[in-house]
Amino acid sequence: MSNNSDSKSKLWGGRFSEATDAFVQAFTASVEFDQRMYRQDIEGSRAHATMLCKVGVLNEDVRDAILRGLDQVQQEIESGKCIWSIEREDVHMNIEARLTELIGDAGKRLHTGRSRNDQVATDIRLYLREQIGLVINELRRLQSGLISLAEQEVDTIMPGFTHLQVAQPVTFGHHLMAWFEMLQRDASRLQDCRTRLNVLPLGSAALAGTSYPLDRQYTAKLLGFDDVCRNSLDAVSDRDFAIEFCAAGAMIMTHLSRFSEELVLWSSAQFNFINLPDRFCTGSSIMPQKKNPDVPELVRGKTGRVNGHLVSLLTLMKSQPLAYNKDNQEDKEPLFDTLDTLLGSLRAFADMVPAIQTKKENMYRAAKQGFATATDLADYLVRCGLPFRDAHEVVGKAVAFGVEQNRDLADMTLDELKQFCAKIEQDVFKVLTLEGSVAARNHIGGTAPAQVRQAIVEARKRMKA
Ligand code: ARG
């Protein structure tokens, strides 16, 4: 990174009479972080030059020189030969200045009918559009992993919790598919965000449009945008798409943090429901026995920064007058860090989830504690003719007896149960088993193994839609 020449050599230096303060130059530059959009910047310039030639603003020789020059700049960047300079402020001016060094005057014609304001807005949209595709791919990989694991665990019984207290038995497959559903909504939010961002700002120029006869629809077509932004003032200043993406990202991380929390709890000695393979864990430098669930813990922690980035962007845009303001340069770091954090977290989870080892016996034993089939007994009494509230009361008494005796409902004798309600018969024991309890919840969205099998079949289709 170089920063040693004067303002006279800057692309905008014409009206200035003294060099930019060296600190201010570094302070206002964005090239250190926006260079990651170099491909999109070049792609946008190619389309702009092609369109300018089509409408007769540039001749073919100039266009061809620009296109060839841009190829060379791209090659220099990709082979690590390009020196990014702080004096050239940002990715846009670095590329344009290098182009002009390479091809001379033709390079100076590229910026006709364009401003960095519509240019940067276009670059971010192009960049984010591509990255959303990558995020969706990782999300899909994680969803597939959940489905495969759920398929192996459709019959595995575990306690379902409310208030983190044993509530009713569920199948582990059902629990895994709950995570699938969260991620399914996340994927749909990302797709929505991509649709709304896929509109072209280029042609809005600095803020008011331009006096050249641009064909904006043509540029949009070249760049794969569905439409063009309809108001130039809005187009150069709008960052809704970045906020929407970070909101979707914060939601994904919030989901992953819930998921993480359960993995941390379940891999503890107290729950002991699952084993996370060693390659996803680390040890302690002092306690030799430790195996820590670092991946879920770290993902849980990273949720904080993504939620923070959402608030940063909202606050960045709050009260900004139209149109472009330099404030907007601050959109990139939160956005890029959100992308990096999401991609990393989803990748770690997508790799880890298929390798989760289930301790079925421990899950089963835990489900047998805490009177998980009490609701089933109440439902049985309703089928015997009791109103549900009375049935609830009866079972409450039976549970109190069980607590006193330290025995589950299924371990009581028929006579003991009959003390609470004479209508109870031998067939009650079918509903008091864990297997009977889960099998009874046999409707769409229920935990019965048959339903979970069906949910898995549909999930595979819904993921592809
Ligand atoms: N680096 C700037 C940004 O990220 C590019 C646009 C600059 N425009 C301007 N009028 N100074 O927003």
Coordinates of N, CA and C and ligand atoms in Angstrom, one line a residue, residues 30 34 89-90 92 116-117 120 239 324 326 328-329 332, ligand 1:
S30 N -10.6 3.8 1.4 CA -11.3 2.5 1.6 C -10.7 1.4 0.9
D34 N -12.2 -2.3 0.4 CA -13.1 -2.5 -0.8 C -12.4 -3.1 -2.0
E89 N -7.2 6.1 -3.1 CA -8.4 6.1 -2.2 C -9.1 4.8 -2.2
D90 N -9.7 4.4 -3.3 CA -10.6 3.2 -3.2 C -10.4 2.3 -4.4
H92 N -12.2 1.7 -6.9 CA -12.7 2.3 -8.2 C -11.5 3.1 -8.8
R116 N -18.6 7.7 -9.0 CA -18.3 6.6 -8.1 C -19.5 6.3 -7.2
N117 N -20.5 7.2 -7.2 CA -21.6 7.0 -6.3 C -22.5 5.9 -6.9
V120 N -20.2 2.5 -7.0 CA -20.0 1.7 -5.8 C -21.3 1.0 -5.4
R239 N -29.1 1.8 0.8 CA -28.4 0.6 1.3 C -29.3 -0.4 2.0
Y324 N -26.0 10.7 -1.9 CA -24.9 10.0 -1.4 C -24.2 10.8 -0.3
K326 N -20.6 10.5 2.4 CA -19.4 9.6 2.6 C -19.6 8.6 3.7
N328 N -21.6 6.5 3.8 CA -21.9 5.2 3.1 C -20.7 4.3 2.9
Q329 N -19.5 4.9 2.9 CA -18.4 4.1 2.8 C -18.3 3.1 4.0
K332 N -19.3 -1.1 4.2 CA -18.7 -2.3 3.7 C -18.2 -3.2 4.8
Ligands
ARG1 N1 -15.2 4.7 -1.6 C1 -16.5 5.3 -1.7 C2 -17.5 4.5 -0.9 O1 -17.2 3.4 -0.6 C3 -16.9 5.4 -3.1 C4 -17.8 6.5 -3.5 C5 -17.2 7.8 -3.2 N2 -17.9 8.9 -3.7 C6 -17.7 10.1 -3.4 N3 -18.5 11.1 -3.8 N4 -16.7 10.5 -2.6 O2 -18.6 4.9 -0.7

